CSV table of C-alpha atoms and ligand atoms in Angstrom, one decimal:
chain,number,residue,atom,x,y,z
A,1,MET,CA,-50.5,22.7,-3.2
A,2,THR,CA,-51.8,21.7,-5.6
A,3,PRO,CA,-50.5,21.1,-9.3
A,4,SER,CA,-47.5,20.4,-11.0
A,5,THR,CA,-45.0,19.6,-7.6
A,6,GLU,CA,-43.1,17.3,-9.7
A,7,ILE,CA,-38.2,17.8,-9.7
A,8,PRO,CA,-38.2,20.6,-11.9
A,9,GLU,CA,-35.6,20.6,-15.1
A,10,ALA,CA,-32.5,22.2,-14.0
A,11,GLY,CA,-32.8,26.3,-14.6
A,12,GLN,CA,-36.9,25.7,-15.0
A,13,PRO,CA,-38.5,26.7,-11.5
A,14,VAL,CA,-41.6,25.1,-10.0
A,15,VAL,CA,-43.8,28.3,-9.8
A,16,LEU,CA,-47.3,28.4,-8.0
A,17,SER,CA,-49.4,31.1,-8.9
A,18,ARG,CA,-51.1,33.3,-5.7
A,19,SER,CA,-54.1,30.7,-6.9
A,20,GLU,CA,-52.0,27.9,-6.5
A,21,HIS,CA,-51.1,27.7,-3.4
A,22,SER,CA,-51.8,28.4,0.4
A,23,ILE,CA,-49.8,31.7,1.8
A,24,SER,CA,-51.7,34.3,2.6
A,25,ARG,CA,-49.7,37.7,3.2
A,26,LYS,CA,-52.2,37.7,6.6
A,27,ARG,CA,-50.1,35.2,7.9
A,28,ILE,CA,-47.0,37.4,7.1
A,29,ASP,CA,-45.3,39.3,9.5
A,30,GLU,CA,-46.5,43.0,9.1
A,31,ASN,CA,-43.1,44.7,9.2
A,32,THR,CA,-41.6,41.8,7.0
A,33,LEU,CA,-43.9,42.6,4.4
A,34,LYS,CA,-43.2,46.5,4.8
A,35,VAL,CA,-39.6,45.3,4.5
A,36,LEU,CA,-40.4,43.7,0.9
A,37,TYR,CA,-42.5,46.1,-0.9
A,38,ARG,CA,-40.6,48.8,-0.3
A,39,LEU,CA,-37.8,46.7,-2.2
A,40,SER,CA,-40.2,45.2,-4.6
A,41,ARG,CA,-41.3,49.0,-5.2
A,42,GLN,CA,-37.2,50.2,-5.2
A,43,GLY,CA,-37.2,47.7,-8.6
A,44,HIS,CA,-35.6,44.6,-6.6
A,45,LYS,CA,-36.4,40.9,-6.3
A,46,ALA,CA,-38.0,40.9,-2.7
A,47,TYR,CA,-39.1,37.1,-1.9
A,48,LEU,CA,-39.5,35.8,2.0
A,49,VAL,CA,-37.1,32.7,2.1
A,50,GLY,CA,-36.3,29.6,4.4
A,51,GLY,CA,-38.0,28.4,7.3
A,52,GLY,CA,-40.9,31.0,7.0
A,53,VAL,CA,-41.8,30.0,3.5
A,54,ARG,CA,-42.1,26.3,4.8
A,55,ASP,CA,-43.9,27.2,7.8
A,56,LEU,CA,-46.5,28.9,6.5
A,57,LEU,CA,-46.9,26.6,4.3
A,58,LEU,CA,-47.8,23.0,5.8
A,59,GLY,CA,-49.4,25.4,8.0
A,60,ARG,CA,-47.1,26.3,11.0
A,61,THR,CA,-46.4,29.0,12.4
A,62,PRO,CA,-42.7,30.4,11.6
A,63,LYS,CA,-40.2,31.0,14.1
A,64,ASP,CA,-39.5,34.0,12.4
A,65,PHE,CA,-39.1,35.5,8.1
A,66,ASP,CA,-36.0,35.9,6.8
A,67,VAL,CA,-35.9,38.4,3.7
A,68,GLY,CA,-33.9,37.8,0.6
A,69,THR,CA,-32.5,40.2,-2.2
A,70,ASP,CA,-31.2,41.2,-5.4
A,71,ALA,CA,-30.1,44.4,-4.1
A,72,THR,CA,-26.4,44.7,-2.0
A,73,PRO,CA,-26.2,45.2,1.4
A,74,ASN,CA,-25.1,48.4,1.3
A,75,GLN,CA,-28.6,49.3,-1.2
A,76,VAL,CA,-30.5,47.7,1.8
A,77,LYS,CA,-28.8,49.8,4.3
A,78,LYS,CA,-29.8,53.0,2.2
A,79,LEU,CA,-32.7,52.2,1.8
A,80,PHE,CA,-34.0,51.9,5.8
A,81,ARG,CA,-33.6,54.2,8.1
A,82,ASN,CA,-33.8,51.2,10.5
A,83,CYS,CA,-31.0,49.0,8.9
A,84,PHE,CA,-27.9,48.2,10.6
A,85,LEU,CA,-25.6,45.4,8.7
A,86,VAL,CA,-24.2,42.9,10.6
A,87,GLY,CA,-21.8,40.5,9.8
A,88,ARG,CA,-18.2,39.3,9.4
A,89,ARG,CA,-18.5,36.0,7.1
A,90,PHE,CA,-21.5,37.7,5.5
A,91,ARG,CA,-22.8,41.3,5.3
A,92,LEU,CA,-26.0,40.6,5.9
A,93,GLY,CA,-29.3,43.7,6.8
A,94,HIS,CA,-31.0,44.0,9.6
A,95,VAL,CA,-33.7,46.0,9.6
A,96,ARG,CA,-35.1,46.7,13.3
A,97,PHE,CA,-38.6,47.4,14.4
A,98,GLY,CA,-39.0,48.9,17.7
A,99,ALA,CA,-37.0,47.1,20.9
A,100,ASN,CA,-37.7,43.7,19.9
A,101,GLU,CA,-38.3,42.9,16.1
A,102,VAL,CA,-35.3,42.0,13.7
A,103,ILE,CA,-36.3,41.4,10.0
A,104,GLU,CA,-33.2,39.9,9.0
A,105,VAL,CA,-32.8,40.8,4.9
A,106,ALA,CA,-29.4,39.3,2.5
A,107,THR,CA,-28.2,39.3,-1.0
A,108,PHE,CA,-28.8,36.3,-2.7
A,109,ARG,CA,-25.6,34.5,-2.8
A,110,ARG,CA,-24.0,31.4,-3.8
A,111,GLN,CA,-21.5,29.3,-3.3
A,112,ALA,CA,-18.2,29.3,-4.4
A,113,ARG,CA,-16.2,27.5,-7.5
A,114,PRO,CA,-12.9,26.7,-7.0
A,115,ASP,CA,-11.9,30.0,-9.1
A,116,ASP,CA,-13.6,31.6,-6.7
A,117,LEU,CA,-11.3,31.2,-3.9
A,118,PRO,CA,-8.1,33.5,-2.6
A,119,GLU,CA,-4.7,31.7,-2.9
A,120,ASP,CA,-4.2,31.9,0.5
A,121,PRO,CA,-7.2,28.3,1.7
A,122,ALA,CA,-6.6,30.3,5.4
A,123,ASP,CA,-9.1,33.3,3.5
A,124,HIS,CA,-11.7,30.6,1.8
A,125,PHE,CA,-14.3,30.3,4.7
A,126,PHE,CA,-14.3,33.8,4.4
A,127,PHE,CA,-14.9,33.6,0.7
A,128,THR,CA,-17.0,30.5,0.3
A,129,GLU,CA,-19.7,32.5,1.8
A,130,ASN,CA,-19.3,35.9,0.8
A,131,ILE,CA,-19.9,35.9,-3.5
A,132,PHE,CA,-23.3,37.4,-4.8
A,133,GLY,CA,-25.8,35.2,-6.8
A,134,THR,CA,-28.8,34.6,-8.9
A,135,PRO,CA,-31.6,33.4,-7.0
A,136,GLN,CA,-31.7,30.2,-8.4
A,137,GLU,CA,-28.0,29.7,-7.3
A,138,ASP,CA,-28.8,31.7,-3.8
A,139,ALA,CA,-31.6,28.6,-3.6
A,140,PHE,CA,-28.9,25.5,-4.5
A,141,ARG,CA,-26.3,27.0,-2.0
A,142,ARG,CA,-29.3,26.0,1.3
A,143,ASP,CA,-29.7,23.1,2.7
A,144,PHE,CA,-32.2,21.0,2.8
A,145,THR,CA,-35.1,21.5,-0.3
A,146,ILE,CA,-37.9,22.6,1.9
A,147,ASN,CA,-35.8,25.7,3.6
A,148,ALA,CA,-35.4,26.4,-0.2
A,149,LEU,CA,-38.1,28.3,-1.3
A,150,PHE,CA,-39.1,31.3,-2.2
A,151,TYR,CA,-42.5,33.7,-1.8
A,152,ASP,CA,-41.9,36.2,-4.5
A,153,ILE,CA,-43.5,39.6,-2.8
A,154,LYS,CA,-44.3,41.1,-6.4
A,155,THR,CA,-45.8,38.2,-7.9
A,156,PHE,CA,-47.5,36.2,-4.7
A,157,SER,CA,-46.1,33.3,-6.1
A,158,ILE,CA,-44.1,30.7,-5.1
A,159,ILE,CA,-40.5,30.1,-6.5
A,160,ASP,CA,-39.1,26.4,-6.1
A,161,TYR,CA,-36.2,25.8,-8.0
A,162,VAL,CA,-35.1,22.3,-5.9
A,163,GLY,CA,-38.2,20.0,-5.8
A,164,GLY,CA,-38.8,21.3,-2.1
A,165,LEU,CA,-43.1,21.5,-2.9
A,166,ALA,CA,-43.0,17.8,-4.4
A,167,ASP,CA,-40.9,17.1,-1.3
A,168,LEU,CA,-43.1,18.8,1.4
A,169,GLU,CA,-45.7,17.2,-0.2
A,170,ALA,CA,-44.3,14.0,0.2
A,171,ARG,CA,-43.0,14.5,3.5
A,172,ARG,CA,-40.0,14.1,3.2
A,173,LEU,CA,-36.2,15.5,3.8
A,174,ARG,CA,-33.5,15.9,1.2
A,175,VAL,CA,-30.4,17.5,0.8
A,176,ILE,CA,-30.2,19.8,-2.3
A,177,GLY,CA,-27.6,17.9,-4.0
A,178,ASP,CA,-24.9,15.2,-2.9
A,179,PRO,CA,-25.7,15.1,0.7
A,180,LEU,CA,-22.4,13.5,1.4
A,181,VAL,CA,-21.0,16.7,-0.4
A,182,ARG,CA,-22.6,19.1,1.5
A,183,PHE,CA,-22.2,18.0,4.7
A,184,THR,CA,-18.0,18.0,4.4
A,185,GLU,CA,-18.7,21.7,3.0
A,186,ASP,CA,-20.6,21.9,6.5
A,187,PRO,CA,-21.0,18.9,8.9
A,188,VAL,CA,-23.7,20.3,11.4
A,189,ARG,CA,-25.6,20.4,8.6
A,190,MET,CA,-26.6,16.0,9.6
A,191,LEU,CA,-27.5,17.5,13.1
A,192,ARG,CA,-29.5,19.7,11.5
A,193,ALA,CA,-31.4,17.4,9.0
A,194,LEU,CA,-31.9,14.9,12.5
A,195,GLU,CA,-33.9,18.2,13.9
A,196,PHE,CA,-36.1,19.1,10.9
A,197,ALA,CA,-37.1,15.4,10.6
A,198,ALA,CA,-38.0,15.4,13.6
A,199,ARG,CA,-39.6,18.3,14.1
A,200,LEU,CA,-41.7,18.3,11.6
A,201,GLY,CA,-42.5,14.9,11.8
A,202,PHE,CA,-40.6,14.4,8.4
A,203,SER,CA,-39.2,10.8,7.0
A,204,LEU,CA,-35.4,11.6,5.9
A,205,ASP,CA,-34.9,10.3,2.2
A,206,ASP,CA,-32.0,7.6,2.1
A,207,ALA,CA,-29.8,9.2,0.0
A,208,VAL,CA,-29.3,11.5,4.0
A,209,ARG,CA,-29.2,8.8,5.8
A,210,GLN,CA,-26.6,6.9,3.8
A,211,GLY,CA,-24.9,10.8,4.0
A,212,ILE,CA,-25.2,10.9,8.0
A,213,TYR,CA,-24.0,7.1,8.1
A,214,VAL,CA,-20.4,8.1,5.9
A,215,GLY,CA,-19.9,11.5,7.3
A,216,ALA,CA,-20.8,11.0,10.3
A,217,PRO,CA,-17.2,11.5,11.9
A,218,LEU,CA,-16.9,14.4,10.4
A,219,ILE,CA,-18.7,16.4,12.6
A,220,ALA,CA,-15.9,16.4,14.9
A,221,GLU,CA,-14.6,19.0,12.8
A,222,ALA,CA,-17.3,21.6,12.6
A,223,ALA,CA,-16.5,24.3,15.2
A,224,PRO,CA,-18.0,23.3,19.2
A,225,ALA,CA,-19.4,26.8,19.3
A,226,ARG,CA,-22.3,25.8,16.6
A,227,ILE,CA,-23.1,22.5,17.8
A,228,ARG,CA,-23.3,23.6,21.3
A,229,GLU,CA,-26.1,25.7,19.6
A,230,GLU,CA,-27.2,23.6,17.2
A,231,VAL,CA,-27.8,20.2,20.6
A,232,MET,CA,-29.4,23.9,22.7
A,233,GLU,CA,-31.7,23.9,19.5
A,234,LEU,CA,-33.5,20.5,19.7
A,235,PHE,CA,-34.0,20.3,23.1
A,236,ARG,CA,-36.0,24.0,22.5
A,237,HIS,CA,-38.4,22.7,19.7
A,238,ARG,CA,-38.8,19.7,22.4
A,239,VAL,CA,-37.2,16.3,20.2
A,240,GLY,CA,-33.7,15.8,22.1
A,241,GLY,CA,-34.6,12.2,22.8
A,242,GLU,CA,-35.7,11.9,18.7
A,243,VAL,CA,-33.0,13.6,17.3
A,244,LEU,CA,-30.2,12.0,19.7
A,245,ARG,CA,-32.0,8.6,19.4
A,246,ASN,CA,-31.1,9.1,15.4
A,247,ALA,CA,-28.2,9.7,15.7
A,248,GLN,CA,-27.3,6.7,18.0
A,249,ALA,CA,-28.5,5.0,15.5
A,250,LEU,CA,-27.3,6.2,12.3
A,251,GLY,CA,-23.5,6.0,14.2
A,252,LEU,CA,-23.8,10.5,14.7
A,253,LEU,CA,-24.1,10.1,18.1
A,254,PRO,CA,-20.4,9.3,19.9
A,255,HIS,CA,-18.1,12.4,17.1
A,256,LEU,CA,-21.2,14.6,18.2
A,257,LEU,CA,-21.1,14.1,22.3
A,258,ALA,CA,-17.8,12.1,23.2
A,259,GLY,CA,-18.9,10.3,26.4
A,260,PHE,CA,-22.1,9.9,26.3
A,261,GLU,CA,-23.1,6.2,25.6
A,262,GLY,CA,-26.8,6.5,23.5
A,263,GLU,CA,-28.5,3.9,26.9
A,264,GLU,CA,-32.4,4.1,26.1
A,265,GLU,CA,-33.4,4.7,29.8
A,266,THR,CA,-31.4,8.2,28.8
A,267,PHE,CA,-33.1,8.7,25.6
A,268,ALA,CA,-36.0,7.6,27.7
A,269,LEU,CA,-34.8,11.0,30.5
A,270,LEU,CA,-34.8,13.2,27.6
A,271,ASP,CA,-37.8,12.4,26.2
A,272,ARG,CA,-40.0,13.4,29.4
A,273,ILE,CA,-37.5,17.0,29.3
A,274,ASP,CA,-39.2,18.0,26.2
A,275,ALA,CA,-42.7,16.1,27.3
A,276,ARG,CA,-41.9,19.3,30.5
A,277,THR,CA,-40.4,21.8,27.7
A,278,ALA,CA,-43.6,20.9,25.8
A,279,SER,CA,-46.1,22.0,28.4
A,280,GLY,CA,-44.0,25.6,29.2
A,281,VAL,CA,-41.1,25.3,31.4
A,282,PRO,CA,-38.3,26.5,29.4
A,283,ILE,CA,-34.7,23.9,28.8
A,284,GLU,CA,-32.0,25.3,30.7
A,285,GLU,CA,-28.3,23.8,29.8
A,286,HIS,CA,-27.4,22.3,32.3
A,287,PHE,CA,-30.8,20.8,33.3
A,288,ALA,CA,-30.1,19.2,29.3
A,289,LEU,CA,-26.7,19.1,30.7
A,290,ALA,CA,-27.3,17.0,33.5
A,291,ALA,CA,-29.5,14.6,31.6
A,292,ILE,CA,-27.7,13.5,29.3
A,293,TYR,CA,-24.5,12.8,31.4
A,294,LEU,CA,-26.4,11.3,34.4
A,295,SER,CA,-26.7,7.5,33.7
A,296,ARG,CA,-22.3,7.5,33.6
A,297,PHE,CA,-22.6,9.5,36.9
A,298,LEU,CA,-24.8,7.1,38.2
A,299,ARG,CA,-22.8,3.9,37.0
A,300,ALA,CA,-20.1,5.5,40.0
A,301,CYS,CA,-21.8,7.0,42.1
A,302,PRO,CA,-25.0,3.7,43.5
A,303,PRO,CA,-26.7,4.6,46.0
A,304,ASP,CA,-26.1,1.4,48.2
A,305,SER,CA,-22.2,2.1,48.3
A,306,GLU,CA,-20.0,3.9,50.1
A,307,VAL,CA,-19.8,6.8,48.2
A,308,THR,CA,-19.7,9.5,49.6
A,309,VAL,CA,-21.2,13.0,49.1
A,310,THR,CA,-17.5,14.9,48.7
A,311,ASP,CA,-17.0,11.4,46.3
A,312,ALA,CA,-20.2,12.4,44.2
A,313,VAL,CA,-19.4,16.5,44.0
A,314,ARG,CA,-16.2,14.8,42.3
A,315,ILE,CA,-17.2,12.4,40.3
A,316,ALA,CA,-20.3,14.7,38.7
A,317,GLY,CA,-17.2,17.1,37.9
A,318,LEU,CA,-15.6,14.0,36.2
A,319,VAL,CA,-18.4,13.0,34.4
A,320,LEU,CA,-19.4,16.9,33.0
A,321,SER,CA,-15.6,18.3,32.8
A,322,PRO,CA,-14.7,16.9,29.1
A,323,HIS,CA,-18.4,18.0,27.5
A,324,CYS,CA,-17.6,21.7,28.9
A,325,GLY,CA,-14.8,21.5,28.4
A,326,TYR,CA,-14.8,20.6,24.3
A,327,PHE,CA,-17.9,23.1,24.6
A,328,HIS,CA,-16.5,26.2,26.4
A,329,VAL,CA,-19.1,25.5,28.8
A,330,ALA,CA,-19.0,28.7,31.7
A,331,HIS,CA,-18.7,27.5,35.0
A,332,GLY,CA,-21.8,28.0,36.6
A,333,ILE,CA,-23.1,26.2,33.9
A,334,ARG,CA,-21.6,23.8,34.7
A,335,HIS,CA,-21.6,23.9,38.3
A,336,GLN,CA,-25.0,23.7,38.4
A,337,ALA,CA,-25.7,20.7,36.5
A,338,ARG,CA,-23.0,19.0,38.8
A,339,GLU,CA,-25.3,20.6,41.7
A,340,LEU,CA,-28.1,18.8,39.9
A,341,MET,CA,-26.0,15.3,39.8
A,342,VAL,CA,-25.5,15.8,43.6
A,343,GLY,CA,-28.4,16.0,44.6
A,344,MET,CA,-29.8,13.1,42.5
A,345,PHE,CA,-27.2,11.3,44.0
A,346,ARG,CA,-28.7,12.7,47.5
A,347,LEU,CA,-32.5,12.3,46.9
A,348,SER,CA,-31.2,8.8,45.7
A,349,ARG,CA,-30.0,7.1,49.3
A,350,GLY,CA,-33.0,7.5,50.4
A,351,ARG,CA,-33.8,10.2,54.0
A,352,GLY,CA,-32.1,10.6,56.9
A,353,LYS,CA,-28.6,10.6,56.3
A,354,ARG,CA,-26.1,13.5,57.6
A,355,GLY,CA,-26.9,17.2,56.6
A,356,GLU,CA,-30.3,16.5,55.5
A,357,ARG,CA,-31.8,19.5,56.7
A,358,ARG,CA,-29.4,21.7,54.4
A,359,PHE,CA,-30.1,19.6,52.0
A,360,LEU,CA,-33.6,20.5,51.5
A,361,GLN,CA,-32.7,24.2,51.8
A,362,HIS,CA,-30.2,24.3,49.2
A,363,PRO,CA,-32.0,26.4,46.3
A,364,MET,CA,-31.5,23.6,43.6
A,365,THR,CA,-32.7,20.8,46.1
A,366,PRO,CA,-36.4,21.3,45.0
A,367,GLN,CA,-34.8,21.3,41.2
A,368,SER,CA,-33.1,18.0,41.7
A,369,LEU,CA,-36.3,16.9,42.7
A,370,GLU,CA,-38.1,16.8,39.6
A,371,PHE,CA,-35.2,15.8,37.7
A,372,PHE,CA,-35.3,12.8,40.1
A,373,THR,CA,-39.0,12.4,39.2
A,374,LEU,CA,-37.9,12.5,35.4
A,375,TRP,CA,-36.0,9.9,35.7
A,376,HIS,CA,-38.1,7.7,38.1
A,377,ALA,CA,-41.0,8.3,36.1
A,378,GLU,CA,-41.3,4.2,35.5
A,379,SER,CA,-40.3,3.1,38.4
A,380,PRO,CA,-43.1,2.7,41.2
A,381,GLU,CA,-40.3,2.9,44.2
A,382,GLY,CA,-38.3,5.9,42.7
A,383,SER,CA,-41.7,7.6,42.3
A,384,GLN,CA,-42.4,6.4,46.1
A,385,LEU,CA,-39.5,7.9,47.1
A,386,ALA,CA,-39.9,11.3,45.2
A,387,ALA,CA,-43.0,11.8,47.0
A,388,GLU,CA,-41.5,11.0,50.2
A,389,TRP,CA,-39.2,14.2,49.4
A,390,ARG,CA,-41.7,16.1,48.6
A,391,GLU,CA,-43.2,15.7,51.3
A,392,ALA,CA,-40.0,16.5,53.7
A,393,LEU,CA,-39.4,19.6,51.4
A,394,ALA,CA,-42.8,21.1,52.4
A,395,GLN,CA,-42.8,20.6,55.2
A,396,ASP,CA,-39.5,22.3,55.8
A,397,GLU,CA,-40.8,25.1,53.9
A,398,GLN,CA,-43.9,25.7,55.9
A,399,PHE,CA,-41.1,24.9,59.1
A,400,GLN,CA,-39.5,27.6,58.1
A,401,GLU,CA,-42.3,29.7,56.9
A,402,LYS,CA,-43.8,28.8,60.6
A,403,ARG,CA,-39.7,30.0,61.7
A,404,LYS,CA,-39.6,33.4,59.6
A,405,GLY,CA,-43.5,33.6,61.1
A,406,ASP,CA,-41.6,33.2,65.0
A,407,ALA,CA,-39.5,36.0,64.4
A,408,SER,CA,-41.0,38.4,63.0
A,409,ASP,CA,-43.6,38.5,66.2
A,410,ARG,CA,-40.6,38.4,68.7
A,411,ARG,CA,-38.9,41.7,66.6
A,412,LYS,CA,-42.5,43.2,67.1
A,413,SER,CA,-43.8,42.3,70.0
A,414,THR,CA,-40.0,42.7,72.4
A,415,ARG,CA,-39.5,46.7,72.9
A,416,PRO,CA,-37.0,48.1,70.8
A,417,ARG,CA,-33.8,48.0,73.3
A,418,ARG,CA,-32.4,50.8,74.6
A,419,ARG,CA,-29.4,51.2,72.9
A,420,ARG,CA,-26.5,52.3,75.8
A,421,SER,CA,-24.9,55.5,74.6
A,422,ARG,CA,-21.3,56.4,74.3
A,423,ARG,CA,-21.8,58.9,76.6
A,424,SER,CA,-23.4,56.8,79.3
A,425,LYS,CA,-20.7,54.5,78.8
A,426,GLY,CA,-18.1,55.8,80.0
A,427,GLY,CA,-18.3,59.8,79.4
A,428,GLY,CA,-16.2,61.1,76.6
A,429,GLY,CA,-16.6,58.6,73.7
A,430,GLY,CA,-14.3,56.0,75.5
A,431,THR,CA,-11.6,58.0,77.2
A,432,PRO,CA,-11.1,57.3,80.6
A,433,SER,CA,-12.9,59.7,82.9
A,434,ALA,CA,-10.4,61.4,85.2
B,501,ATP,P1,-36.2,27.9,12.2
B,501,ATP,O1,-35.7,28.9,12.8
B,501,ATP,O2,-37.3,27.6,12.1
B,501,ATP,O3,-35.0,27.0,12.8
B,501,ATP,P2,-35.0,28.0,9.0
B,501,ATP,O4,-35.1,27.3,8.1
B,501,ATP,O5,-35.0,29.7,9.3
B,501,ATP,O6,-35.9,27.2,10.9
B,501,ATP,P3,-32.4,29.2,10.3
B,501,ATP,O7,-31.3,28.0,10.8
B,501,ATP,O8,-32.5,30.3,10.7
B,501,ATP,O9,-33.4,27.5,9.7
B,501,ATP,O10,-31.6,29.4,8.8
B,501,ATP,C1,-32.5,29.7,7.7
B,501,ATP,C2,-31.9,29.4,6.3
B,501,ATP,O11,-31.4,29.4,6.0
B,501,ATP,C3,-32.7,27.4,5.9
B,501,ATP,O12,-34.1,27.3,5.8
B,501,ATP,C4,-32.0,27.5,5.1
B,501,ATP,O13,-32.2,27.8,3.6
B,501,ATP,C5,-30.8,28.6,5.2
B,501,ATP,N1,-29.5,28.1,6.1
B,501,ATP,C6,-29.7,27.4,7.3
B,501,ATP,N2,-28.8,26.9,8.1
B,501,ATP,C7,-27.8,26.4,6.6
B,501,ATP,C8,-26.4,25.8,6.8
B,501,ATP,N3,-25.5,25.0,7.9
B,501,ATP,N4,-26.3,25.5,5.1
B,501,ATP,C9,-26.9,26.1,4.4
B,501,ATP,N5,-27.7,26.2,4.6
B,501,ATP,C10,-28.4,27.3,5.0
B,502,MG,MG1,-34.6,30.7,10.5
């Protein structure tokens, strides 16, 4: 990116020709290129849009590539044999390649104006998502300036209607339009703002901060399923700790995860979990959940108290219940999160308690110990206890291996016992002999 990346005049995009930007077609996925070329050859506008353009300009590898076009969904479907139309709110083309690759092709659309809306407010949401528009309108309906850049396959140029290039250069996250208005339309954008800033190492524009600060309570109105998905997305992108810490600073956290008080010790645990994910261990929801509510649980179950394991199971259930109920978390995930917490409690009490052998053999115990180790990473006593448990677990494993080995040796060495045949038992299938 070089020359004029200042915010463009309304209606006039900044256009960077091929020689003025760094995006090379070699870095665009082959099948996405096929889709772009075919649309373009048929006379349609065909742009690479969204996060793909942003990431390529930043020299990062995009997670996926999305295509924007002025072809209608039905026209897209006709152009590609392997295309399926999906989406209730907005019809999108999914062009499939092989078993795993799907390229999403979306017709340019715009935000609804008040006079577009149907009389019945129940239909508003459907309508607001479903009106075709120009490329410029499509850029303006997007969330952040850096997410609204287009790469035109016909001219190999970048088209910027919203000042995204300037923001990429300044490493700044800015909302398109008035942040509070855009957050009111869709409160999940507040969380996305924090997520992108953390993922990319960008600063939040002051207006975005202000907008989140004022608009925070709106997040409680967003669909729980979307929030749940976005929260997991934070952890997948290894920014759970950082984003939730920022959410706390901006007053968003209490509206986002009721019952999570945002203690520094928990943020530190989440940071370590993010580092664990970065090292290649996939994050699972029960692990994140148990971490978020761990310190609340431990306060109710201190290791040196009278609390029994049965109490701990009940308390873990109570601590997780509001979150799991609100977000409709499946029973299996809820159960695993509870097991992790209870495992943590048992480990904290130290060795030599009743039922230790069975506990060591429980399938969740190694993961509880990993959890325990992360929680105590900064505490010498905790780390010492974790080491003792690791040793116990290793010994128990050896013991189990040996027992298995002995049992199979025994099976091999003893001759198979002769079964008494039914006949020899008393002749004639159990009928008493005369
Ligand atoms: P990544 O896929 O790397 O997480 P992305 O920018 O591609 O990032 P997506 O969630 O895949 O993000 O969305 C694709 C694009 O759709 C975004 O770049 C943005 O332009 C637009 N978009 C997504 N969600 C919203 C939203 N809630 N409001 C407005 N525009 C959105
Ligand atoms: Mg994407």
